[in-house]
Amino acid sequence: MIKDSTTLEILVQLNKRFDADSLPEMIELQNEFEVFSSKRSLQQAFALLGIVPTDWSERRRWYKFLDHLKKYPSDLPKINGHDRVIKAFKDGLAAEKPIPISIKCHSAAEDPRVTVAKGRPVVFTIETHLIVSIPTTPGREVRKQVAEIARKRRAAKKK
């Protein structure tokens, strides 16, 4: 839904905003303004925090992707991917001993769910993070899938 380069840009923004150095400020913002709550969408929360693509043409697609997370399953029963991300940030920032929050992507083909777990997001990190993992499909794969579907439709029309 968004360019691969935009995905990388957003991951950097998110992971910097919720790292150990920024965490105290994020906790204060959450306590004061309830940035992450059932009253707000992810689009609203991330826009409030300035977590948006620098390319204006990508912003609409980014917001569409965030809204599309409502159609994703999650690792919790009866909670969609969108609401699971909100819950992870809300609970993580309200924890008795908050830890940094990292966002990463995993293959949607391997697991279509939004998942949340504690661990080390990258090998050189020694501290435990709350890791929110979003299922994704590389843009190249999506374009191949769309092209294949179009070929099959054209072939079916010729029959």
CSV table of N, CA and C in Angstrom, one decimal:
chain,number,residue,atom,x,y,z
A,1,MET,N,0.8,-1.2,0.0
A,1,MET,CA,0.0,0.0,0.0
A,1,MET,C,0.9,1.3,0.0
A,2,ILE,N,2.1,1.1,0.5
A,2,ILE,CA,3.0,2.3,0.5
A,2,ILE,C,4.3,1.7,-0.1
A,3,LYS,N,5.1,2.7,-0.6
A,3,LYS,CA,6.4,2.3,-1.1
A,3,LYS,C,7.3,1.6,-0.1
A,4,ASP,N,8.1,0.7,-0.5
A,4,ASP,CA,9.1,0.1,0.4
A,4,ASP,C,9.9,1.1,1.1
A,5,SER,N,10.4,2.1,0.4
A,5,SER,CA,11.2,3.2,1.0
A,5,SER,C,10.4,4.0,2.0
A,6,THR,N,9.1,4.1,1.8
A,6,THR,CA,8.3,4.8,2.9
A,6,THR,C,8.2,4.0,4.1
A,7,THR,N,8.0,2.7,3.9
A,7,THR,CA,8.0,1.7,5.0
A,7,THR,C,9.2,1.9,5.9
A,8,LEU,N,10.4,1.9,5.2
A,8,LEU,CA,11.6,2.0,6.0
A,8,LEU,C,11.7,3.4,6.7
A,9,GLU,N,11.3,4.4,6.1
A,9,GLU,CA,11.3,5.7,6.7
A,9,GLU,C,10.4,5.8,8.0
A,10,ILE,N,9.2,5.2,7.9
A,10,ILE,CA,8.3,5.2,9.0
A,10,ILE,C,8.8,4.3,10.1
A,11,LEU,N,9.4,3.2,9.8
A,11,LEU,CA,10.0,2.3,10.8
A,11,LEU,C,11.1,3.1,11.6
A,12,VAL,N,11.9,3.8,10.9
A,12,VAL,CA,12.9,4.6,11.6
A,12,VAL,C,12.3,5.6,12.5
A,13,GLN,N,11.3,6.3,12.0
A,13,GLN,CA,10.6,7.3,12.9
A,13,GLN,C,10.0,6.7,14.1
A,14,LEU,N,9.3,5.6,13.9
A,14,LEU,CA,8.6,5.0,15.1
A,14,LEU,C,9.7,4.4,16.1
A,15,ASN,N,10.7,3.8,15.6
A,15,ASN,CA,11.6,3.2,16.5
A,15,ASN,C,12.5,4.2,17.2
A,16,LYS,N,12.7,5.4,16.6
A,16,LYS,CA,13.4,6.5,17.3
A,16,LYS,C,12.5,7.1,18.4
A,17,ARG,N,11.2,7.2,18.0
A,17,ARG,CA,10.2,7.9,18.9
A,17,ARG,C,10.0,7.1,20.2
A,18,PHE,N,10.1,5.8,20.1
A,18,PHE,CA,9.8,5.0,21.3
A,18,PHE,C,11.0,4.3,21.8
A,19,ASP,N,12.3,4.8,21.5
A,19,ASP,CA,13.5,4.1,22.0
A,19,ASP,C,13.7,4.6,23.5
A,20,ALA,N,14.7,4.0,24.1
A,20,ALA,CA,14.9,4.3,25.6
A,20,ALA,C,15.1,5.8,25.9
A,21,ASP,N,15.7,6.5,25.0
A,21,ASP,CA,16.0,7.9,25.2
A,21,ASP,C,14.7,8.7,25.2
A,22,SER,N,13.8,8.4,24.3
A,22,SER,CA,12.5,9.1,24.1
A,22,SER,C,11.4,8.6,24.9
A,23,LEU,N,11.5,7.5,25.5
A,23,LEU,CA,10.4,6.8,26.3
A,23,LEU,C,9.8,7.7,27.4
A,24,PRO,N,10.6,8.4,28.2
A,24,PRO,CA,10.0,9.2,29.2
A,24,PRO,C,9.1,10.3,28.7
A,25,GLU,N,9.5,10.9,27.6
A,25,GLU,CA,8.6,11.9,27.0
A,25,GLU,C,7.3,11.3,26.5
A,26,MET,N,7.4,10.1,25.8
A,26,MET,CA,6.2,9.4,25.3
A,26,MET,C,5.3,9.0,26.4
A,27,ILE,N,5.9,8.6,27.6
A,27,ILE,CA,5.0,8.3,28.7
A,27,ILE,C,4.3,9.5,29.2
A,28,GLU,N,4.9,10.6,29.3
A,28,GLU,CA,4.3,11.9,29.7
A,28,GLU,C,3.2,12.3,28.7
A,29,LEU,N,3.5,12.2,27.4
A,29,LEU,CA,2.5,12.5,26.4
A,29,LEU,C,1.3,11.6,26.5
A,30,GLN,N,1.5,10.3,26.7
A,30,GLN,CA,0.4,9.4,26.9
A,30,GLN,C,-0.4,9.7,28.1
A,31,ASN,N,0.2,9.9,29.2
A,31,ASN,CA,-0.5,10.2,30.5
A,31,ASN,C,-1.3,11.5,30.3
A,32,GLU,N,-0.7,12.5,29.7
A,32,GLU,CA,-1.4,13.8,29.6
A,32,GLU,C,-2.5,13.8,28.5
A,33,PHE,N,-2.2,13.2,27.3
A,33,PHE,CA,-3.2,13.4,26.2
A,33,PHE,C,-3.8,12.1,25.7
A,34,GLU,N,-3.5,11.0,26.3
A,34,GLU,CA,-4.0,9.7,25.9
A,34,GLU,C,-3.9,9.5,24.3
A,35,VAL,N,-2.7,9.7,23.9
A,35,VAL,CA,-2.4,9.6,22.4
A,35,VAL,C,-2.9,8.3,21.9
A,36,PHE,N,-2.7,7.2,22.6
A,36,PHE,CA,-3.1,5.9,22.2
A,36,PHE,C,-4.3,5.5,23.1
A,37,SER,N,-5.5,5.4,22.5
A,37,SER,CA,-6.7,5.1,23.3
A,37,SER,C,-7.8,4.6,22.3
A,38,SER,N,-8.8,4.1,22.8
A,38,SER,CA,-9.9,3.6,21.9
A,38,SER,C,-10.6,4.8,21.3
A,39,LYS,N,-10.3,6.0,21.8
A,39,LYS,CA,-11.0,7.3,21.2
A,39,LYS,C,-10.3,7.8,20.0
A,40,ARG,N,-9.1,7.2,19.7
A,40,ARG,CA,-8.3,7.7,18.5
A,40,ARG,C,-7.9,6.5,17.6
A,41,SER,N,-7.8,6.8,16.3
A,41,SER,CA,-7.3,5.9,15.4
A,41,SER,C,-5.8,6.0,15.4
A,42,LEU,N,-5.2,5.0,14.8
A,42,LEU,CA,-3.7,5.0,14.6
A,42,LEU,C,-3.3,6.2,13.8
A,43,GLN,N,-4.1,6.5,12.8
A,43,GLN,CA,-3.8,7.6,11.9
A,43,GLN,C,-3.8,8.9,12.8
A,44,GLN,N,-4.7,9.1,13.6
A,44,GLN,CA,-4.7,10.3,14.5
A,44,GLN,C,-3.6,10.3,15.5
A,45,ALA,N,-3.3,9.1,16.1
A,45,ALA,CA,-2.2,9.1,17.0
A,45,ALA,C,-0.8,9.4,16.4
A,46,PHE,N,-0.6,8.7,15.3
A,46,PHE,CA,0.7,9.0,14.6
A,46,PHE,C,0.8,10.4,14.0
A,47,ALA,N,-0.3,10.9,13.5
A,47,ALA,CA,-0.3,12.3,13.0
A,47,ALA,C,0.0,13.3,14.2
A,48,LEU,N,-0.6,13.0,15.3
A,48,LEU,CA,-0.3,13.9,16.5
A,48,LEU,C,1.2,13.9,16.9
A,49,LEU,N,1.8,12.7,16.7
A,49,LEU,CA,3.3,12.6,17.0
A,49,LEU,C,4.2,12.9,15.9
A,50,GLY,N,3.6,13.3,14.7
A,50,GLY,CA,4.4,13.7,13.6
A,50,GLY,C,5.1,12.5,12.9
A,51,ILE,N,4.5,11.3,13.1
A,51,ILE,CA,5.1,10.1,12.4
A,51,ILE,C,4.3,9.9,11.1
A,52,VAL,N,4.8,10.6,10.1
A,52,VAL,CA,4.2,10.6,8.8
A,52,VAL,C,5.3,10.6,7.7
A,53,PRO,N,5.0,10.1,6.5
A,53,PRO,CA,6.0,10.1,5.4
A,53,PRO,C,6.3,11.6,5.1
A,54,THR,N,7.6,11.8,4.7
A,54,THR,CA,8.0,13.2,4.3
A,54,THR,C,7.4,13.5,2.9
A,55,ASP,N,7.2,12.4,2.1
A,55,ASP,CA,6.7,12.6,0.8
A,55,ASP,C,5.1,12.7,0.9
A,56,TRP,N,4.7,13.9,0.6
A,56,TRP,CA,3.2,14.2,0.8
A,56,TRP,C,2.3,13.3,0.0
A,57,SER,N,2.8,12.8,-1.2
A,57,SER,CA,2.0,11.9,-2.0
A,57,SER,C,1.8,10.5,-1.3
A,58,GLU,N,2.7,10.2,-0.3
A,58,GLU,CA,2.6,8.9,0.4
A,58,GLU,C,1.7,9.0,1.6
A,59,ARG,N,1.4,10.2,2.1
A,59,ARG,CA,0.7,10.3,3.3
A,59,ARG,C,-0.7,9.7,3.2
A,60,ARG,N,-1.4,10.0,2.2
A,60,ARG,CA,-2.7,9.4,2.0
A,60,ARG,C,-2.7,7.9,2.0
A,61,ARG,N,-1.7,7.3,1.3
A,61,ARG,CA,-1.5,5.9,1.3
A,61,ARG,C,-1.1,5.3,2.7
A,62,TRP,N,-0.3,6.1,3.4
A,62,TRP,CA,0.1,5.7,4.8
A,62,TRP,C,-1.1,5.6,5.7
A,63,TYR,N,-2.0,6.6,5.6
A,63,TYR,CA,-3.2,6.7,6.4
A,63,TYR,C,-4.1,5.5,6.0
A,64,LYS,N,-4.2,5.3,4.7
A,64,LYS,CA,-5.1,4.2,4.2
A,64,LYS,C,-4.5,2.8,4.8
A,65,PHE,N,-3.2,2.7,4.8
A,65,PHE,CA,-2.6,1.4,5.3
A,65,PHE,C,-3.0,1.3,6.8
A,66,LEU,N,-2.8,2.4,7.6
A,66,LEU,CA,-3.2,2.3,9.0
A,66,LEU,C,-4.6,1.9,9.2
A,67,ASP,N,-5.5,2.4,8.4
A,67,ASP,CA,-6.9,2.1,8.5
A,67,ASP,C,-7.1,0.6,8.1
A,68,HIS,N,-6.4,0.2,7.1
A,68,HIS,CA,-6.5,-1.2,6.6
A,68,HIS,C,-6.1,-2.2,7.6
A,69,LEU,N,-5.3,-1.8,8.6
A,69,LEU,CA,-4.9,-2.7,9.7
A,69,LEU,C,-6.1,-3.3,10.4
A,70,LYS,N,-7.3,-2.6,10.3
A,70,LYS,CA,-8.5,-3.1,11.0
A,70,LYS,C,-9.0,-4.4,10.4
A,71,LYS,N,-8.5,-4.7,9.2
A,71,LYS,CA,-8.8,-6.0,8.5
A,71,LYS,C,-7.8,-7.1,8.8
A,72,TYR,N,-6.7,-6.8,9.5
A,72,TYR,CA,-5.7,-7.7,9.8
A,72,TYR,C,-6.1,-8.4,11.1
A,73,PRO,N,-5.9,-9.7,11.2
A,73,PRO,CA,-6.0,-10.4,12.5
A,73,PRO,C,-4.9,-10.0,13.4
A,74,SER,N,-5.0,-10.4,14.7
A,74,SER,CA,-3.9,-10.2,15.6
A,74,SER,C,-3.7,-11.4,16.5
A,75,ASP,N,-2.7,-11.4,17.3
A,75,ASP,CA,-2.4,-12.5,18.2
A,75,ASP,C,-3.3,-12.6,19.4
A,76,LEU,N,-4.3,-11.7,19.5
A,76,LEU,CA,-5.3,-11.7,20.6
A,76,LEU,C,-6.6,-12.0,19.9
A,77,PRO,N,-7.4,-12.9,20.5
A,77,PRO,CA,-8.7,-13.2,19.9
A,77,PRO,C,-9.6,-12.0,20.0
A,78,LYS,N,-10.4,-11.8,18.9
A,78,LYS,CA,-11.4,-10.8,18.7
A,78,LYS,C,-10.8,-9.4,18.8
A,79,ILE,N,-9.5,-9.2,18.5
A,79,ILE,CA,-8.9,-7.9,18.4
A,79,ILE,C,-8.2,-7.8,17.1
A,80,ASN,N,-8.6,-6.8,16.3
A,80,ASN,CA,-8.0,-6.7,14.9
A,80,ASN,C,-6.6,-6.1,15.1
A,81,GLY,N,-5.9,-6.1,14.0
A,81,GLY,CA,-4.5,-5.6,14.0
A,81,GLY,C,-4.4,-4.1,14.4
A,82,HIS,N,-5.3,-3.3,13.9
A,82,HIS,CA,-5.3,-1.9,14.2
A,82,HIS,C,-5.4,-1.7,15.7
A,83,ASP,N,-6.4,-2.3,16.3
A,83,ASP,CA,-6.7,-2.1,17.7
A,83,ASP,C,-5.6,-2.8,18.6
A,84,ARG,N,-4.9,-3.8,18.0
A,84,ARG,CA,-3.9,-4.5,18.8
A,84,ARG,C,-2.6,-3.6,18.9
A,85,VAL,N,-2.4,-2.8,17.8
A,85,VAL,CA,-1.2,-1.9,17.8
A,85,VAL,C,-1.5,-0.8,18.9
A,86,ILE,N,-2.7,-0.3,18.9
A,86,ILE,CA,-3.1,0.8,19.9
A,86,ILE,C,-3.0,0.2,21.3
A,87,LYS,N,-3.5,-1.0,21.5
A,87,LYS,CA,-3.4,-1.6,22.8
A,87,LYS,C,-2.0,-1.8,23.2
A,88,ALA,N,-1.1,-2.2,22.3
A,88,ALA,CA,0.3,-2.5,22.7
A,88,ALA,C,1.0,-1.2,23.1
A,89,PHE,N,0.8,-0.1,22.4
A,89,PHE,CA,1.4,1.2,22.8
A,89,PHE,C,0.7,1.7,24.1
A,90,LYS,N,-0.6,1.6,24.2
A,90,LYS,CA,-1.2,2.1,25.4
A,90,LYS,C,-0.8,1.3,26.6
A,91,ASP,N,-0.8,0.0,26.6
A,91,ASP,CA,-0.4,-0.8,27.7
A,91,ASP,C,1.1,-0.7,28.0
A,92,GLY,N,1.9,-0.6,26.9
A,92,GLY,CA,3.4,-0.5,27.1
A,92,GLY,C,3.8,0.8,27.8
A,93,LEU,N,3.1,1.9,27.4
A,93,LEU,CA,3.5,3.1,28.0
A,93,LEU,C,2.9,3.3,29.4
A,94,ALA,N,1.9,2.5,29.8
A,94,ALA,CA,1.3,2.6,31.1
A,94,ALA,C,1.8,1.5,32.0
A,95,ALA,N,2.7,0.7,31.6
A,95,ALA,CA,3.3,-0.4,32.4
A,95,ALA,C,3.9,0.1,33.6
A,96,GLU,N,4.0,-0.7,34.6
A,96,GLU,CA,4.7,-0.3,35.9
A,96,GLU,C,6.1,0.0,35.6
A,97,LYS,N,6.8,-0.8,34.8
A,97,LYS,CA,8.1,-0.5,34.3
A,97,LYS,C,8.2,-0.5,32.8
A,98,PRO,N,7.9,0.6,32.2
A,98,PRO,CA,7.8,0.7,30.7
A,98,PRO,C,9.2,0.3,30.1
A,99,ILE,N,9.1,-0.3,29.0
A,99,ILE,CA,10.3,-0.6,28.2
A,99,ILE,C,10.2,0.0,26.8
A,100,PRO,N,11.3,0.2,26.1
A,100,PRO,CA,11.2,0.7,24.8
A,100,PRO,C,10.3,-0.1,23.9
A,101,ILE,N,9.7,0.5,22.9
A,101,ILE,CA,8.8,-0.2,22.0
A,101,ILE,C,9.4,-0.1,20.6
A,102,SER,N,9.5,-1.3,20.0
A,102,SER,CA,10.0,-1.3,18.6
A,102,SER,C,8.9,-1.9,17.7
A,103,ILE,N,9.0,-1.3,16.5
A,103,ILE,CA,8.1,-1.8,15.4
A,103,ILE,C,9.0,-2.5,14.4
A,104,LYS,N,8.5,-3.7,14.0
A,104,LYS,CA,9.2,-4.4,12.9
A,104,LYS,C,8.2,-5.0,12.0
A,105,CYS,N,8.6,-5.5,10.9
A,105,CYS,CA,7.7,-6.2,9.9
A,105,CYS,C,8.1,-7.7,9.8
A,106,HIS,N,7.1,-8.5,9.5
A,106,HIS,CA,7.4,-9.9,9.2
A,106,HIS,C,6.6,-10.3,8.0
A,107,SER,N,6.9,-11.4,7.4
A,107,SER,CA,6.3,-11.8,6.2
A,107,SER,C,4.8,-12.2,6.5
A,108,ALA,N,4.0,-11.5,5.7
A,108,ALA,CA,2.5,-11.8,5.8
A,108,ALA,C,2.2,-13.3,5.4
A,109,ALA,N,3.1,-13.8,4.5
A,109,ALA,CA,2.9,-15.2,4.1
A,109,ALA,C,3.1,-16.2,5.2
A,110,GLU,N,4.1,-15.8,6.1
A,110,GLU,CA,4.4,-16.7,7.2
A,110,GLU,C,3.4,-16.6,8.4
A,111,ASP,N,2.9,-15.3,8.6
A,111,ASP,CA,2.0,-15.1,9.7
A,111,ASP,C,1.2,-13.8,9.4
A,112,PRO,N,-0.1,-13.9,9.1
A,112,PRO,CA,-0.9,-12.8,8.7
A,112,PRO,C,-1.3,-11.9,9.9
A,113,ARG,N,-0.9,-12.2,11.1
A,113,ARG,CA,-1.4,-11.5,12.3
A,113,ARG,C,-0.4,-10.4,12.7
A,114,VAL,N,-1.0,-9.3,13.3
A,114,VAL,CA,-0.2,-8.4,14.0
A,114,VAL,C,0.2,-9.0,15.3
A,115,THR,N,1.5,-9.1,15.7
A,115,THR,CA,1.9,-9.7,16.9
A,115,THR,C,2.6,-8.8,17.8
A,116,VAL,N,2.6,-9.1,19.1
A,116,VAL,CA,3.3,-8.3,20.1
A,116,VAL,C,4.0,-9.3,21.1
A,117,ALA,N,5.3,-9.0,21.3
A,117,ALA,CA,6.0,-9.9,22.2
A,117,ALA,C,7.2,-9.0,22.8
A,118,LYS,N,7.8,-9.6,23.8
A,118,LYS,CA,9.0,-8.9,24.4
A,118,LYS,C,10.2,-9.6,23.8
A,119,GLY,N,11.2,-8.9,23.6
A,119,GLY,CA,12.5,-9.4,23.1
A,119,GLY,C,13.5,-8.4,22.7
A,120,ARG,N,14.5,-8.8,21.9
A,120,ARG,CA,15.5,-7.9,21.4
A,120,ARG,C,15.2,-7.7,19.9
A,121,PRO,N,14.9,-6.5,19.5
A,121,PRO,CA,14.5,-6.3,18.1
A,121,PRO,C,15.6,-6.5,17.1
A,122,VAL,N,16.8,-6.2,17.5
A,122,VAL,CA,18.0,-6.3,16.7
A,122,VAL,C,19.1,-6.9,17.5
A,123,VAL,N,20.0,-7.6,16.8
A,123,VAL,CA,21.1,-8.3,17.5
A,123,VAL,C,22.0,-7.5,18.4
A,124,PHE,N,22.2,-6.2,18.0
A,124,PHE,CA,23.1,-5.4,18.8
A,124,PHE,C,22.4,-4.6,20.0
A,125,THR,N,21.1,-4.8,20.2
A,125,THR,CA,20.4,-4.2,21.3
A,125,THR,C,20.5,-5.2,22.5
A,126,ILE,N,20.9,-4.6,23.6
A,126,ILE,CA,21.0,-5.5,24.8
A,126,ILE,C,19.8,-5.4,25.7
A,127,GLU,N,19.0,-4.4,25.5
A,127,GLU,CA,17.8,-4.2,26.4
A,127,GLU,C,16.5,-4.9,25.7
A,128,THR,N,15.6,-5.3,26.6
A,128,THR,CA,14.4,-5.9,26.1
A,128,THR,C,13.4,-4.8,25.7
A,129,HIS,N,12.8,-5.1,24.6
A,129,HIS,CA,11.8,-4.1,24.0
A,129,HIS,C,10.4,-4.8,23.9
A,130,LEU,N,9.4,-4.0,23.9
A,130,LEU,CA,8.1,-4.5,23.5
A,130,LEU,C,8.1,-4.5,21.9
A,131,ILE,N,8.0,-5.6,21.3
A,131,ILE,CA,8.1,-5.6,19.8
A,131,ILE,C,6.7,-5.8,19.2
A,132,VAL,N,6.3,-4.8,18.4
A,132,VAL,CA,5.1,-4.9,17.6
A,132,VAL,C,5.5,-5.3,16.2
A,133,SER,N,5.0,-6.4,15.7
A,133,SER,CA,5.4,-6.9,14.4
A,133,SER,C,4.2,-6.9,13.5
A,134,ILE,N,4.3,-6.2,12.3
A,134,ILE,CA,3.3,-6.0,11.4
A,134,ILE,C,3.5,-6.9,10.2
A,135,PRO,N,2.5,-7.7,9.8
A,135,PRO,CA,2.7,-8.5,8.6
A,135,PRO,C,2.7,-7.6,7.3
A,136,THR,N,3.7,-7.9,6.5
A,136,THR,CA,3.8,-7.1,5.2
A,136,THR,C,4.2,-8.0,4.1
A,137,THR,N,3.9,-7.5,2.9
A,137,THR,CA,4.3,-8.1,1.7
A,137,THR,C,5.1,-7.1,0.9
A,138,PRO,N,6.3,-7.4,0.4
A,138,PRO,CA,7.1,-6.5,-0.4
A,138,PRO,C,6.3,-6.0,-1.6
A,139,GLY,N,6.5,-4.8,-1.9
A,139,GLY,CA,5.9,-4.2,-3.1
A,139,GLY,C,6.0,-5.0,-4.4
A,140,ARG,N,7.2,-5.5,-4.6
A,140,ARG,CA,7.5,-6.3,-5.8
A,140,ARG,C,6.6,-7.5,-5.9
A,141,GLU,N,6.5,-8.2,-4.7
A,141,GLU,CA,5.6,-9.4,-4.7
A,141,GLU,C,4.2,-9.0,-4.9
A,142,VAL,N,3.7,-7.9,-4.4
A,142,VAL,CA,2.3,-7.5,-4.6
A,142,VAL,C,2.1,-7.2,-6.1
A,143,ARG,N,3.0,-6.5,-6.7
A,143,ARG,CA,2.9,-6.2,-8.1
A,143,ARG,C,2.8,-7.4,-9.0
A,144,LYS,N,3.7,-8.4,-8.6
A,144,LYS,CA,3.6,-9.7,-9.3
A,144,LYS,C,2.3,-10.4,-9.2
A,145,GLN,N,1.7,-10.4,-7.9
A,145,GLN,CA,0.5,-11.0,-7.7
A,145,GLN,C,-0.6,-10.3,-8.5
A,146,VAL,N,-0.6,-9.0,-8.5
A,146,VAL,CA,-1.7,-8.3,-9.2
A,146,VAL,C,-1.5,-8.5,-10.7
A,147,ALA,N,-0.3,-8.6,-11.2
A,147,ALA,CA,-0.1,-8.9,-12.6
A,147,ALA,C,-0.6,-10.3,-13.0
A,148,GLU,N,-0.4,-11.3,-12.1
A,148,GLU,CA,-0.8,-12.6,-12.4
A,148,GLU,C,-2.4,-12.7,-12.3
A,149,ILE,N,-3.0,-12.0,-11.4
A,149,ILE,CA,-4.5,-12.0,-11.4
A,149,ILE,C,-5.0,-11.4,-12.7
A,150,ALA,N,-4.4,-10.3,-13.1
A,150,ALA,CA,-4.8,-9.6,-14.4
A,150,ALA,C,-4.7,-10.6,-15.6
A,151,ARG,N,-3.6,-11.3,-15.6
A,151,ARG,CA,-3.3,-12.3,-16.7
A,151,ARG,C,-4.4,-13.3,-16.7
A,152,LYS,N,-4.8,-13.8,-15.5
A,152,LYS,CA,-5.8,-14.9,-15.4
A,152,LYS,C,-7.1,-14.4,-15.9
A,153,ARG,N,-7.5,-13.1,-15.5
A,153,ARG,CA,-8.7,-12.5,-15.9
A,153,ARG,C,-8.8,-12.4,-17.4
A,154,ARG,N,-7.7,-11.9,-18.0
A,154,ARG,CA,-7.7,-11.7,-19.5
A,154,ARG,C,-7.9,-13.1,-20.2
A,155,ALA,N,-7.2,-14.1,-19.6
A,155,ALA,CA,-7.3,-15.5,-20.2
A,155,ALA,C,-8.7,-16.0,-20.1
A,156,ALA,N,-9.3,-15.8,-18.9
A,156,ALA,CA,-10.7,-16.3,-18.7
A,156,ALA,C,-11.7,-15.6,-19.6
A,157,LYS,N,-11.4,-14.3,-20.0
A,157,LYS,CA,-12.3,-13.6,-20.9
A,157,LYS,C,-12.2,-14.1,-22.3
A,158,LYS,N,-11.0,-14.5,-22.7
A,158,LYS,CA,-10.8,-15.1,-24.0
A,158,LYS,C,-11.5,-16.4,-24.3
A,159,LYS,N,-11.8,-17.1,-23.2
A,159,LYS,CA,-12.4,-18.5,-23.3
A,159,LYS,C,-13.8,-18.4,-23.6
